[in-house]
């Protein structure tokens, strides 16, 4: 199942969010990862939690199996009804990008929308706001380039 899900990550567009798992049912696969970093993968119609390196699947649900979901104050809480009964229950995660996670979750709930959105959007931020902006200004504003200039025996550092 994990191999299949990872294969789908590379074949179809999906979202990846880093979070801290702060609540999970005691009987779930995710319980051992409480208070640890987890990765939440969102794809059209499904969601998965993984942890560790290499990845270990600790939860997988179809979005129609999520009974309740709440996005509030950097926290995602959802009650999942797993077909196998193994991962039933309430999960809580803290995520610094909760607004984007909520947007992607809502898109993933509608067939094909998350994939379509991610295919047309390669990135965000100032680099992508205005395609016709003066590129030299953009480079100056956002450069973290470090240059070392040598003149004879002297060295100068330019940032």
XYZ file of N, CA and C in Angstrom:
477
model
N 0.836 -1.197 0.000
C 0.000 0.000 0.000
C 0.876 1.255 0.000
N 1.941 1.280 0.819
C 2.818 2.452 0.852
C 3.482 2.656 -0.496
N 3.972 1.569 -1.100
C 4.619 1.688 -2.404
C 3.639 2.257 -3.424
N 2.416 1.757 -3.408
C 1.394 2.244 -4.338
C 1.139 3.723 -4.116
N 1.027 4.142 -2.856
C 0.746 5.547 -2.568
C 1.918 6.426 -2.988
N 3.144 6.001 -2.713
C 4.316 6.779 -3.116
C 4.384 6.862 -4.633
N 4.053 5.775 -5.318
C 4.028 5.788 -6.772
C 3.030 6.826 -7.276
N 1.870 6.901 -6.643
C 0.869 7.891 -7.037
C 1.362 9.314 -6.795
N 2.195 9.523 -5.788
C 2.735 10.857 -5.519
C 3.502 11.358 -6.731
N 4.278 10.491 -7.361
C 5.087 10.909 -8.486
C 4.314 10.920 -9.799
N 3.249 10.130 -9.898
C 2.472 10.093 -11.129
C 1.450 11.218 -11.201
N 0.894 11.606 -10.094
C -0.162 12.609 -10.055
C 0.253 13.734 -9.122
N -0.235 14.922 -9.417
C 0.100 16.066 -8.575
C -0.557 15.909 -7.207
N 0.171 16.260 -6.182
C -0.337 16.211 -4.825
C 0.387 17.233 -3.986
N -0.099 17.431 -2.786
C 0.490 18.401 -1.867
C 1.140 17.676 -0.703
N 2.217 18.246 -0.219
C 2.930 17.709 0.931
C 3.029 18.808 1.970
N 2.635 18.494 3.203
C 2.716 19.442 4.304
C 3.427 18.773 5.473
N 4.304 19.526 6.125
C 4.960 19.052 7.338
C 4.127 19.510 8.525
N 3.981 18.630 9.506
C 3.150 18.943 10.666
C 3.684 18.179 11.872
N 3.148 18.530 13.032
C 3.441 17.780 14.251
C 2.151 17.096 14.673
N 2.214 15.801 14.853
C 1.054 15.035 15.285
C 0.896 15.213 16.789
N -0.227 15.777 17.218
C -0.423 16.015 18.656
C -1.576 15.200 19.232
N -2.280 14.483 18.380
C -3.365 13.639 18.864
C -3.679 12.537 17.877
N -3.846 11.305 18.405
C -4.200 10.156 17.573
C -4.792 9.086 18.487
N -5.683 8.263 17.968
C -6.250 7.177 18.777
C -5.163 6.200 19.238
N -5.307 5.686 20.446
C -4.302 4.776 21.005
C -4.117 3.518 20.170
N -5.161 3.081 19.493
C -5.087 1.840 18.720
C -4.593 2.052 17.292
N -4.332 3.294 16.905
C -3.950 3.593 15.520
C -2.457 3.369 15.281
N -2.103 3.266 14.011
C -0.688 3.154 13.629
C 0.062 4.448 13.929
N -0.647 5.565 13.983
C -0.021 6.872 14.183
C 0.313 7.160 15.644
N -0.245 6.405 16.569
C -0.090 6.722 17.991
C 1.373 6.781 18.428
N 2.218 5.939 17.888
C 3.642 5.937 18.260
C 4.373 7.185 17.773
N 3.744 7.959 16.910
C 4.375 9.168 16.360
C 3.866 10.450 17.008
N 3.165 10.320 18.138
C 2.676 11.519 18.831
C 3.830 12.452 19.173
N 3.597 13.733 18.999
C 4.562 14.798 19.271
C 5.802 14.715 18.387
N 5.678 14.052 17.257
C 6.766 13.959 16.286
C 6.352 14.627 14.983
N 7.357 14.925 14.164
C 7.075 15.470 12.840
C 6.510 14.371 11.951
N 5.449 14.717 11.241
C 4.865 13.818 10.250
C 4.694 14.596 8.954
N 4.495 13.856 7.889
C 4.216 14.486 6.600
C 2.817 14.088 6.177
N 2.060 15.090 5.767
C 0.691 14.871 5.332
C 0.655 15.018 3.815
N 0.258 13.961 3.142
C 0.161 13.966 1.680
C -1.309 14.079 1.301
N -1.615 15.057 0.477
C -2.980 15.262 -0.016
C -3.002 15.048 -1.516
N -3.927 14.248 -1.962
C -4.140 14.022 -3.390
C -5.635 14.077 -3.630
N -6.033 14.137 -4.873
C -7.457 14.163 -5.174
C -8.148 12.967 -4.521
N -9.015 13.262 -3.564
C -9.835 12.228 -2.952
C -9.207 11.411 -1.851
N -7.959 11.684 -1.465
C -7.327 10.873 -0.428
C -6.273 11.666 0.343
N -5.966 11.148 1.528
C -5.010 11.792 2.422
C -4.196 10.691 3.102
N -2.933 10.966 3.359
C -2.082 9.990 4.041
C -1.161 10.709 5.014
N -0.833 10.031 6.088
C 0.171 10.493 7.046
C 1.344 9.527 6.978
N 2.539 10.074 6.887
C 3.748 9.256 6.910
C 4.732 9.875 7.890
N 5.621 9.049 8.393
C 6.701 9.570 9.230
C 7.970 8.803 8.914
N 9.057 9.314 9.447
C 10.336 8.637 9.351
C 11.003 8.697 7.994
N 12.252 8.255 8.008
C 13.074 8.137 6.807
C 13.755 6.788 6.865
N 13.443 5.837 6.030
C 12.493 5.925 4.925
C 11.063 6.056 5.442
N 10.197 6.454 4.551
C 8.815 6.729 4.930
C 8.110 5.479 5.457
N 7.263 5.718 6.457
C 6.418 4.661 7.010
C 5.000 5.198 7.033
N 4.084 4.492 6.399
C 2.692 4.912 6.351
C 2.060 4.706 7.713
N 1.511 5.790 8.300
C 0.872 5.680 9.611
C -0.612 6.020 9.555
N -1.118 6.321 8.385
C -2.547 6.572 8.219
C -2.872 6.854 6.770
N -3.981 6.290 6.311
C -4.425 6.519 4.937
C -5.942 6.485 4.926
N -6.545 7.523 4.331
C -7.996 7.604 4.255
C -8.415 8.203 2.921
N -9.570 7.761 2.448
C -10.230 8.475 1.367
C -10.955 9.641 2.016
N -10.984 10.781 1.355
C -11.571 11.971 1.975
C -13.045 11.785 2.307
N -13.735 10.914 1.589
C -15.136 10.678 1.943
C -15.273 9.847 3.221
N -14.149 9.335 3.760
C -14.144 8.634 5.044
C -13.877 9.584 6.210
N -13.569 10.837 5.910
C -13.358 11.844 6.955
C -14.738 12.382 7.342
N -15.145 12.122 8.564
C -16.490 12.488 9.006
C -16.564 13.960 9.383
N -15.584 14.426 10.138
C -15.528 15.839 10.544
C -14.115 16.345 10.348
N -14.006 17.620 9.971
C -12.691 18.241 9.817
C -12.789 19.684 10.285
N -11.725 20.158 10.939
C -11.700 21.530 11.449
C -10.291 22.088 11.266
N -10.213 23.275 10.688
C -8.947 23.994 10.531
C -9.043 25.242 11.397
N -8.191 25.348 12.431
C -8.290 26.487 13.327
C -6.965 26.706 14.056
N -6.493 27.953 14.080
C -5.289 28.322 14.850
C -4.114 27.373 14.604
N -3.734 27.210 13.344
C -2.616 26.340 12.955
C -2.822 24.880 13.330
N -4.067 24.486 13.560
C -4.345 23.106 13.938
C -5.369 22.493 12.983
N -5.079 21.286 12.558
C -6.017 20.482 11.777
C -6.498 19.361 12.675
N -7.808 19.230 12.793
C -8.390 18.118 13.527
C -9.378 17.425 12.601
N -9.319 16.112 12.565
C -10.298 15.384 11.763
C -10.644 14.060 12.425
N -11.873 13.646 12.196
C -12.343 12.355 12.680
C -12.484 11.459 11.468
N -11.721 10.383 11.451
C -11.685 9.491 10.295
C -12.380 8.175 10.607
N -13.071 7.669 9.613
C -13.714 6.365 9.700
C -12.995 5.452 8.719
N -12.081 4.649 9.232
C -11.277 3.757 8.398
C -12.048 2.468 8.135
N -12.041 2.009 6.887
C -12.768 0.783 6.520
C -12.296 -0.423 7.323
N -11.003 -0.481 7.601
C -10.463 -1.623 8.345
C -10.698 -1.489 9.844
N -11.006 -0.284 10.298
C -11.203 -0.050 11.725
C -9.910 0.212 12.469
N -8.783 0.010 11.814
C -7.476 0.174 12.457
C -7.185 1.632 12.803
N -7.520 2.536 11.910
C -7.164 3.943 12.098
C -8.385 4.840 12.306
N -9.454 4.290 12.886
C -10.637 5.089 13.224
C -10.305 6.056 14.344
N -10.910 7.241 14.321
C -10.801 8.139 15.458
C -10.376 9.545 15.105
N -10.121 10.320 16.155
C -9.790 11.740 16.049
C -8.279 11.929 15.974
N -7.855 12.736 15.004
C -6.446 13.071 14.808
C -6.288 14.579 14.907
N -5.191 15.027 15.501
C -4.888 16.455 15.608
C -3.453 16.684 15.167
N -3.280 17.686 14.309
C -1.954 18.036 13.806
C -1.785 19.545 13.866
N -0.572 19.986 14.147
C -0.233 21.404 14.099
C 0.586 21.620 12.837
N 0.179 22.629 12.056
C 0.847 22.902 10.785
C 0.975 24.412 10.616
N 2.160 24.882 10.281
C 2.395 26.311 10.108
C 1.755 26.898 8.863
N 1.319 26.065 7.942
C 0.703 26.550 6.695
C -0.751 26.095 6.628
N -1.483 26.312 7.723
C -2.836 25.777 7.853
C -3.797 26.340 6.811
N -3.647 27.613 6.439
C -4.563 28.188 5.446
C -4.366 27.541 4.081
N -3.123 27.310 3.705
C -2.854 26.641 2.436
C -3.304 25.181 2.492
N -3.091 24.536 3.626
C -3.547 23.161 3.811
C -5.066 23.076 3.661
N -5.779 24.020 4.260
C -7.243 24.030 4.146
C -7.682 24.212 2.692
N -7.012 25.110 1.989
C -7.342 25.338 0.579
C -7.124 24.066 -0.238
N -5.988 23.414 -0.043
C -5.682 22.198 -0.791
C -6.619 21.055 -0.397
N -6.990 20.983 0.876
C -7.940 19.956 1.328
C -9.282 20.141 0.625
N -9.759 21.373 0.569
C -11.036 21.645 -0.093
C -10.974 21.325 -1.584
N -9.847 21.625 -2.223
C -9.684 21.276 -3.638
C -9.630 19.757 -3.828
N -8.956 19.063 -2.921
C -8.819 17.608 -3.030
C -10.152 16.893 -2.845
N -11.103 17.554 -2.207
C -12.429 16.971 -1.993
C -13.263 16.923 -3.264
N -12.860 17.669 -4.275
C -13.603 17.705 -5.538
C -12.736 17.045 -6.606
N -13.248 16.011 -7.267
C -12.440 15.226 -8.218
C -11.716 16.083 -9.255
N -10.393 15.919 -9.295
C -9.573 16.566 -10.312
C -9.157 17.995 -10.035
N -9.754 18.660 -9.048
C -9.448 20.083 -8.835
C -8.050 20.325 -8.277
N -7.616 19.524 -7.312
C -6.279 19.735 -6.746
C -5.214 19.488 -7.808
N -5.364 18.418 -8.559
C -4.403 18.121 -9.623
C -4.355 19.252 -10.639
N -5.519 19.728 -11.064
C -5.573 20.822 -12.043
C -4.944 22.087 -11.480
N -5.221 22.397 -10.218
C -4.665 23.587 -9.577
C -3.146 23.503 -9.509
N -2.624 22.358 -9.099
C -1.176 22.212 -8.948
C -0.455 22.182 -10.287
N -1.100 21.688 -11.317
C -0.469 21.675 -12.639
C -0.326 23.077 -13.201
N -1.279 23.957 -12.918
C -1.202 25.318 -13.453
C -0.409 26.244 -12.548
N -0.100 25.836 -11.326
C 0.623 26.687 -10.381
C 1.919 25.994 -9.994
N 3.026 26.500 -10.486
C 4.329 25.899 -10.207
C 4.967 26.453 -8.940
N 4.562 27.627 -8.500
C 5.141 28.229 -7.312
C 4.390 29.483 -6.956
N 4.812 30.122 -5.887
C 4.167 31.367 -5.509
C 5.217 32.308 -4.946
N 4.789 33.468 -4.550
C 5.714 34.455 -4.019
C 6.060 35.502 -5.055
N 6.983 36.389 -4.699
C 7.315 37.517 -5.557
C 7.891 37.101 -6.902
N 8.537 35.949 -6.968
C 9.135 35.531 -8.230
C 8.077 35.282 -9.293
N 6.869 34.971 -8.884
C 5.846 34.583 -9.845
C 4.707 35.588 -9.966
N 4.727 36.666 -9.208
C 3.608 37.601 -9.210
C 3.443 38.316 -10.536
N 4.505 38.845 -11.078
C 4.408 39.625 -12.303
C 5.431 39.094 -13.290
N 4.946 38.420 -14.315
C 5.855 37.813 -15.289
C 6.651 38.854 -16.058
N 6.158 40.091 -16.101
C 6.801 41.115 -16.908
C 7.547 42.144 -16.056
N 7.780 41.815 -14.781
C 8.505 42.740 -13.908
C 9.964 42.813 -14.347
N 10.613 43.912 -13.996
C 12.033 44.082 -14.301
C 12.817 43.024 -13.530
N 13.405 42.088 -14.240
C 14.072 40.968 -13.585
C 15.281 41.412 -12.773
N 15.947 42.495 -13.165
C 17.110 42.940 -12.396
C 16.681 43.429 -11.018
N 15.528 44.094 -10.917
C 15.019 44.528 -9.615
C 14.691 43.321 -8.749
N 14.058 42.318 -9.333
C 13.687 41.122 -8.588
C 14.925 40.436 -8.035
N 15.955 40.337 -8.847
C 17.181 39.680 -8.396
C 17.820 40.470 -7.265
N 17.836 41.781 -7.370
C 18.426 42.609 -6.320
C 17.643 42.464 -5.021
N 16.316 42.472 -5.104
C 15.490 42.409 -3.901
C 15.565 41.057 -3.208
N 15.752 39.981 -3.957
C 15.631 38.656 -3.374
C 16.919 37.850 -3.383
N 18.017 38.469 -3.731
C 19.259 37.726 -3.845
C 19.890 37.508 -2.482
N 20.390 36.309 -2.282
C 21.192 36.016 -1.095
C 22.579 35.590 -1.553
N 22.960 36.069 -2.712
C 24.217 35.695 -3.334
C 25.391 36.318 -2.580
N 26.413 35.532 -2.347
C 27.628 35.987 -1.693
C 28.741 35.932 -2.727
N 29.411 37.049 -2.939
C 30.488 37.117 -3.926
C 31.765 37.533 -3.216
N 32.859 36.839 -3.527
C 34.154 37.202 -2.976
C 34.974 37.799 -4.115
N 35.402 39.035 -3.934
C 36.150 39.738 -4.973
C 37.601 39.821 -4.529
N 38.505 39.415 -5.397
C 39.931 39.490 -5.087
C 40.563 40.569 -5.955
N 41.244 41.478 -5.313
C 41.982 42.526 -6.024
C 43.404 42.493 -5.485
N 44.307 41.942 -6.259
C 45.680 41.798 -5.782
C 45.700 40.839 -4.611
N 46.265 41.304 -3.465
C 46.309 40.493 -2.258
C 45.133 40.783 -1.329
N 44.248 41.726 -1.705
C 43.103 42.098 -0.859
C 41.872 41.282 -1.247
N 41.069 40.969 -0.246
C 39.797 40.290 -0.488
C 38.675 41.189 0.012
N 37.629 41.304 -0.766
C 36.435 42.035 -0.344
C 35.253 41.090 -0.420
N 34.337 41.253 0.496
C 33.132 40.425 0.485
C 31.946 41.296 0.124
N 31.192 40.850 -0.849
C 30.024 41.583 -1.316
C 28.807 40.697 -1.130
N 27.759 41.262 -0.552
C 26.513 40.505 -0.364
C 25.446 41.068 -1.260
